[in-house]
Coordinates of C-alpha atoms in Angstrom, one line a residue:
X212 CA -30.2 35.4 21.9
X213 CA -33.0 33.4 23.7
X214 CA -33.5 29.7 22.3
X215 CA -36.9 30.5 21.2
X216 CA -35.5 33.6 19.2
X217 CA -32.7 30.8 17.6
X218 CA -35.7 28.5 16.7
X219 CA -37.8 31.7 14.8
X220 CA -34.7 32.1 13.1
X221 CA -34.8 28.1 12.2
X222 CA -38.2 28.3 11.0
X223 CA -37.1 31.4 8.8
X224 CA -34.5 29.6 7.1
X225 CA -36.6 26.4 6.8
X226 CA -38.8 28.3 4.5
X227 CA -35.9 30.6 2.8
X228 CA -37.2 30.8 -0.7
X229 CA -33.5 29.9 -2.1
X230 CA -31.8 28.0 0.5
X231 CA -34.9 26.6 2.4
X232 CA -36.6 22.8 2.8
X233 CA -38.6 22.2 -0.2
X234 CA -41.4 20.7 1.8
X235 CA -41.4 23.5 4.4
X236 CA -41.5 26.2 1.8
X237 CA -44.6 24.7 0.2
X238 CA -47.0 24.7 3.2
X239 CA -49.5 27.0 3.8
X240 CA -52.4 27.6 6.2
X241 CA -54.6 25.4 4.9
X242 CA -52.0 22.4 4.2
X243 CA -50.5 22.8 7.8
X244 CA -54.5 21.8 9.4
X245 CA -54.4 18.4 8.9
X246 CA -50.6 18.3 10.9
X247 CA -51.5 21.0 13.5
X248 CA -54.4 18.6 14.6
X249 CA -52.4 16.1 14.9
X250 CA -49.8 18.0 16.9
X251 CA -52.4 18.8 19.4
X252 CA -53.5 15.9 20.1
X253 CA -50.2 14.0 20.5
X254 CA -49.9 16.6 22.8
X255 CA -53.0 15.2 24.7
X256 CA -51.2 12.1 24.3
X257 CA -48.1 13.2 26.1
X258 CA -50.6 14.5 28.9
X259 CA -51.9 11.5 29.5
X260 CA -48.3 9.1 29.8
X261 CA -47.3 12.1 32.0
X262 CA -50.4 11.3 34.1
X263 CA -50.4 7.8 34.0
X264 CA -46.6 6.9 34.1
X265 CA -45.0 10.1 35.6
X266 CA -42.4 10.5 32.4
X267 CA -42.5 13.7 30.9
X268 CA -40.3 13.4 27.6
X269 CA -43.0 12.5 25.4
X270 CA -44.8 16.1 26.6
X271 CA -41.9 18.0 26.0
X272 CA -41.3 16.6 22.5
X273 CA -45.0 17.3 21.3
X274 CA -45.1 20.4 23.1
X275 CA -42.3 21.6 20.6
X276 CA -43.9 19.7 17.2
X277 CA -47.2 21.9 18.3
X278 CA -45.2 25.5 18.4
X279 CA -43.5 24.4 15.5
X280 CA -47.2 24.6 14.0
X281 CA -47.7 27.7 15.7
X282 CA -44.1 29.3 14.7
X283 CA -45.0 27.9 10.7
X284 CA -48.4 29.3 10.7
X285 CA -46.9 33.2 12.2
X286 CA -44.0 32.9 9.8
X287 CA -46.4 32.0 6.6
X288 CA -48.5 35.0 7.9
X289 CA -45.4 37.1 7.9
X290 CA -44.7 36.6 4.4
X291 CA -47.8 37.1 3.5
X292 CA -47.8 40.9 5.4
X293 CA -50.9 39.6 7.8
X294 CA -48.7 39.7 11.2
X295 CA -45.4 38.3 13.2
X296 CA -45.2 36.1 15.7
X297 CA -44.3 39.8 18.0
X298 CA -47.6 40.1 17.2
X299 CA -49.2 37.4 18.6
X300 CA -47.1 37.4 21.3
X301 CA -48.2 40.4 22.0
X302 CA -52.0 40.1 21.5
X303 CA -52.2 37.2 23.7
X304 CA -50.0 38.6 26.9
X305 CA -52.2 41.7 26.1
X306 CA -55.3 39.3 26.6
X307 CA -53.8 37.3 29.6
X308 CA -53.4 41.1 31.3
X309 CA -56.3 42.2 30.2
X310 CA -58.5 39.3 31.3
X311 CA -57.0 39.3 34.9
X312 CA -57.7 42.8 36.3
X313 CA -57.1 41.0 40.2
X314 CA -53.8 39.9 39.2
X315 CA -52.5 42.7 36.8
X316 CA -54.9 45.3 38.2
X317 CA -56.4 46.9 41.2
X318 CA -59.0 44.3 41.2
X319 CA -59.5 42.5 44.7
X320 CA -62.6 39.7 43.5
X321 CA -63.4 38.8 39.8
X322 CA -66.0 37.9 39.4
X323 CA -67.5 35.1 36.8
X324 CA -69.5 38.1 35.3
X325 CA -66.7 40.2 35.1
X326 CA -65.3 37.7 33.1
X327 CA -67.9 37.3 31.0
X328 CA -67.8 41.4 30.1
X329 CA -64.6 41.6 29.3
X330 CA -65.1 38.5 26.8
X331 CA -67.8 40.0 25.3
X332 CA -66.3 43.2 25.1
X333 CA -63.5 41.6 23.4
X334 CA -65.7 40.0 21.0
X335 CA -67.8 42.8 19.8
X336 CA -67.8 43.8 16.1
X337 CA -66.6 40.2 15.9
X338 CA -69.6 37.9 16.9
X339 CA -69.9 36.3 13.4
X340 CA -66.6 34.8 13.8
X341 CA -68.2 32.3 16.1
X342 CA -70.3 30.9 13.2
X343 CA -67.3 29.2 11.6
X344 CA -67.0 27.5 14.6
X345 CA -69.1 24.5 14.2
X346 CA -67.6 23.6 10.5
X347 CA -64.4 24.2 12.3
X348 CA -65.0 21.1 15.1
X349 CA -66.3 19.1 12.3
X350 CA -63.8 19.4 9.9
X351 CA -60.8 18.8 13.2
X352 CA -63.3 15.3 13.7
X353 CA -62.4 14.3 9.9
X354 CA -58.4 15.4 10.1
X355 CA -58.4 13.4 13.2
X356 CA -60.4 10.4 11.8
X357 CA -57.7 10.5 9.0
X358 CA -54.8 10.6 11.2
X359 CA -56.4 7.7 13.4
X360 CA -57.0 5.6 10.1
X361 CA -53.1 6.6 8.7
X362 CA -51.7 5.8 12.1
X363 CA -53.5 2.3 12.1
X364 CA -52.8 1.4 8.4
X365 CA -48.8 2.3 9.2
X366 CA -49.2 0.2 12.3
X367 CA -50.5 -2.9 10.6
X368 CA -48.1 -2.2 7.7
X369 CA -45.4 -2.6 10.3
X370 CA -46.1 -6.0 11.7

């Protein structure tokens, strides 16, 4: 059994519906926003010590809190009979293939517009998607306002 395998099977029993973590069991979707934002950008965080001090554990360490968002989020969506985390893994290595004909393919060049096709082809049937776009930036603004303001409230709570 891979390790990522052991930690699907972690997340699993985290939200076990007799055995399981009370607070684990209660999130959803919509409760999990506030922490994957933060997840992703204490991931930028870890980028940037990486770049400026060359240590890497702080990278590793938020790169694991922000698949445990993704793991919650495909587990919750299992439950709920929408899709496993198979399939996501699958869609998005089907994506990566699909989106690189020159490497997967008997493509030589690629082309910017190729690109551009394949996106669009992609995205057709599904262009109103793209509308919820714009709330979606501004409500990721507020949840990382909120975390900012939390973060410096515990700070100054501290000293």
């Amino acid at each position: 059994m891979t390790e990522f395998e052991k930690f699907l099977q972690t997340v699993a029993a985290l939200r076990n519906p007799e055995h399981g973590c009370s607070w684990d069991k209660a999130q959803t979707h919509e409760s999990l926003k506030r922490c994957c934002i933060e997840e992703a950008a204490e991931v930028v965080c870890g980028i940037n010590i990486l770049e400026k001090t060359g240590n890497y554990e702080n990278l590793q360490e938020e790169l694991g809190d922000l698949l445990m968002q993704v793991v919650m989020h495909a587990q919750i969506a299992a439950e709920e009979g929408y899709f496993t985390m198979d399939d996501v893994i699958r869609g998005i290595n089907e994506k990566m293939i699909r989106r690189h004909p020159h490497v997967f393919g008997d493509a030589k060049y690629f082309s910017k517009e190729e690109w551009d096709r394949i996106k669009q082809e992609e995205k057709q049937g599904k262009e109103w998607m793209e509308d919820y776009l714009p709330d979606a930036f501004d409500e990721s603004k507020e949840l990382i306002n909120a975390a900012v303001q939390r973060k410096q409230e515990k700070k100054a709570g501290s000293n």
